[in-house]
Amino acid sequence: MNETASKPAIIEVNNLFKIFGTRTNDAFSLIENGCDKEEILERSGCVVAIQDANFKIRRGEIFVIMGLSGSGKSTVIRCLNRLIEPTRGSIRINGTDLGTSAPDITVTVVEPELTIQKTLVSTGPFDAGDTITFEIE
């Protein structure tokens, strides 16, 4: 048995959907009827970016999201880091459901001409008041 398979999930995504547009209920009905993305767009005006994504990431695991251009990889990440809200489904980080207790995230750019530095302050999976700083080169 894989050593990481026995570890609890630190990120767990269940039944994740992201649908862009105003008629999401119509889009869900069309999904349930087996329609493909093109037909859903044509009939509802909605774009299905993520459809029923499910996965777990355990500590120590190497996890890759792969797919063709436009397949929803970046949208999944944006839902995970709460840049956009999922339309349906749940995201748990260390057991905390982000949909019911979303962390406060503040992003600050310091001296953009010299360096790009972002500071995240979170009350979510981190301890309250913790500051995580990273630089992008």
Coordinates of C-alpha atoms in Angstrom, one line a residue:
M1 CA 0.0 0.0 0.0
N2 CA 1.2 3.5 -0.9
E3 CA 2.4 5.3 2.3
T4 CA 0.6 8.5 1.5
A5 CA -2.7 6.7 0.8
S6 CA -3.1 6.0 4.5
K7 CA -2.7 9.7 5.4
P8 CA -5.7 11.9 5.8
A9 CA -6.5 14.3 2.9
I10 CA -5.3 17.9 3.5
I11 CA -7.4 19.0 0.5
E12 CA -10.6 17.3 -0.5
V13 CA -12.8 18.4 -3.4
N14 CA -16.3 16.9 -3.8
N15 CA -18.7 17.4 -6.7
L16 CA -17.1 20.7 -7.7
F17 CA -18.9 22.7 -10.4
K18 CA -18.2 26.1 -11.8
I19 CA -20.6 27.5 -14.3
F20 CA -20.3 31.0 -15.7
G21 CA -23.5 32.7 -16.7
T22 CA -26.9 33.7 -15.2
R23 CA -29.0 30.7 -16.0
T24 CA -27.0 28.1 -13.9
N25 CA -30.2 26.2 -12.9
D26 CA -30.9 25.6 -16.6
A27 CA -27.3 24.5 -17.2
F28 CA -27.6 22.0 -14.3
S29 CA -30.8 20.6 -15.8
L30 CA -29.0 20.2 -19.2
I31 CA -26.0 18.5 -17.5
E32 CA -28.4 16.1 -15.8
N33 CA -29.9 15.3 -19.2
G34 CA -26.5 14.4 -20.6
C35 CA -25.9 17.5 -22.8
D36 CA -22.4 18.4 -23.7
K37 CA -20.7 21.8 -23.0
E38 CA -21.4 23.1 -26.5
E39 CA -25.1 22.3 -26.2
I40 CA -25.3 23.8 -22.7
L41 CA -23.8 27.0 -24.0
E42 CA -26.1 27.2 -27.0
R43 CA -29.3 26.5 -24.9
S44 CA -28.5 28.3 -21.7
G45 CA -25.8 30.8 -22.5
C46 CA -23.7 29.3 -19.7
V47 CA -20.2 28.1 -19.9
V48 CA -19.4 24.9 -17.9
A49 CA -15.8 25.4 -16.7
I50 CA -15.7 22.6 -14.1
Q51 CA -18.1 19.6 -14.1
D52 CA -18.3 17.4 -11.1
A53 CA -14.6 17.4 -10.1
N54 CA -13.6 15.1 -7.2
F55 CA -10.2 14.5 -5.7
K56 CA -8.2 14.3 -2.5
I57 CA -4.6 15.5 -1.9
R58 CA -2.7 13.9 1.0
R59 CA 0.4 15.2 2.7
G60 CA 3.5 14.1 0.8
E61 CA 1.6 13.4 -2.4
I62 CA 2.6 14.8 -5.7
F63 CA -0.6 15.9 -7.4
V64 CA -1.0 17.2 -10.9
I65 CA -3.9 18.8 -12.6
M66 CA -3.5 18.1 -16.4
G67 CA -5.7 18.9 -19.3
L68 CA -6.0 20.7 -22.6
S69 CA -6.2 24.4 -23.0
G70 CA -9.6 25.6 -21.8
S71 CA -10.4 22.4 -19.8
G72 CA -10.8 24.1 -16.5
K73 CA -7.4 23.6 -14.8
S74 CA -6.9 27.2 -13.8
T75 CA -10.5 27.5 -12.8
V76 CA -10.1 24.6 -10.3
I77 CA -7.1 26.4 -8.8
R78 CA -9.0 29.7 -8.6
C79 CA -11.8 27.9 -6.7
L80 CA -9.3 26.3 -4.4
N81 CA -7.7 29.6 -3.5
R82 CA -11.1 31.4 -3.5
L83 CA -10.3 33.9 -6.3
I84 CA -13.7 32.7 -7.6
E85 CA -16.5 30.9 -5.9
P86 CA -17.6 27.5 -7.0
T87 CA -21.2 27.2 -8.3
R88 CA -21.7 23.9 -6.4
G89 CA -19.7 21.4 -4.5
S90 CA -17.4 21.4 -1.5
I91 CA -13.7 22.2 -0.9
R92 CA -12.2 21.1 2.5
I93 CA -8.8 22.1 3.6
N94 CA -7.6 20.2 6.7
G95 CA -11.3 19.3 7.3
T96 CA -12.6 22.9 7.2
D97 CA -15.2 23.5 4.5
L98 CA -14.2 26.7 2.7
G99 CA -17.8 27.2 1.6
T100 CA -19.1 27.6 5.2
S101 CA -16.0 29.2 6.8
A102 CA -14.1 30.9 3.9
P103 CA -10.9 32.5 5.1
D104 CA -10.3 36.3 4.9
I105 CA -7.5 36.7 2.3
T106 CA -5.7 40.0 1.8
V107 CA -3.3 40.4 -1.1
T108 CA -0.8 43.3 -1.0
V109 CA 1.7 44.2 -3.7
V110 CA 4.8 45.9 -2.2
E111 CA 7.1 48.0 -4.4
P112 CA 5.9 46.5 -7.7
E113 CA 8.8 48.2 -9.6
L114 CA 11.5 46.4 -7.7
T115 CA 9.9 43.1 -6.6
I116 CA 6.5 41.5 -6.6
Q117 CA 5.7 40.4 -3.0
K118 CA 2.3 39.1 -1.9
T119 CA 1.3 38.7 1.7
L120 CA -1.6 36.5 2.6
V121 CA -3.3 36.8 5.9
S122 CA -5.7 34.0 6.6
T123 CA -8.1 32.8 9.3
G124 CA -8.7 29.5 7.4
P125 CA -6.4 26.6 7.5
F126 CA -3.7 28.7 9.2
D127 CA -3.8 30.0 12.7
A128 CA -5.5 33.3 13.2
G129 CA -3.1 36.1 12.6
D130 CA -0.5 34.0 10.8
T131 CA 1.2 35.8 7.9
I132 CA 2.6 33.9 4.9
T133 CA 4.9 35.8 2.6
F134 CA 6.3 34.6 -0.7
E135 CA 8.1 36.2 -3.6
I136 CA 7.5 35.6 -7.3
E137 CA 10.5 36.0 -9.5

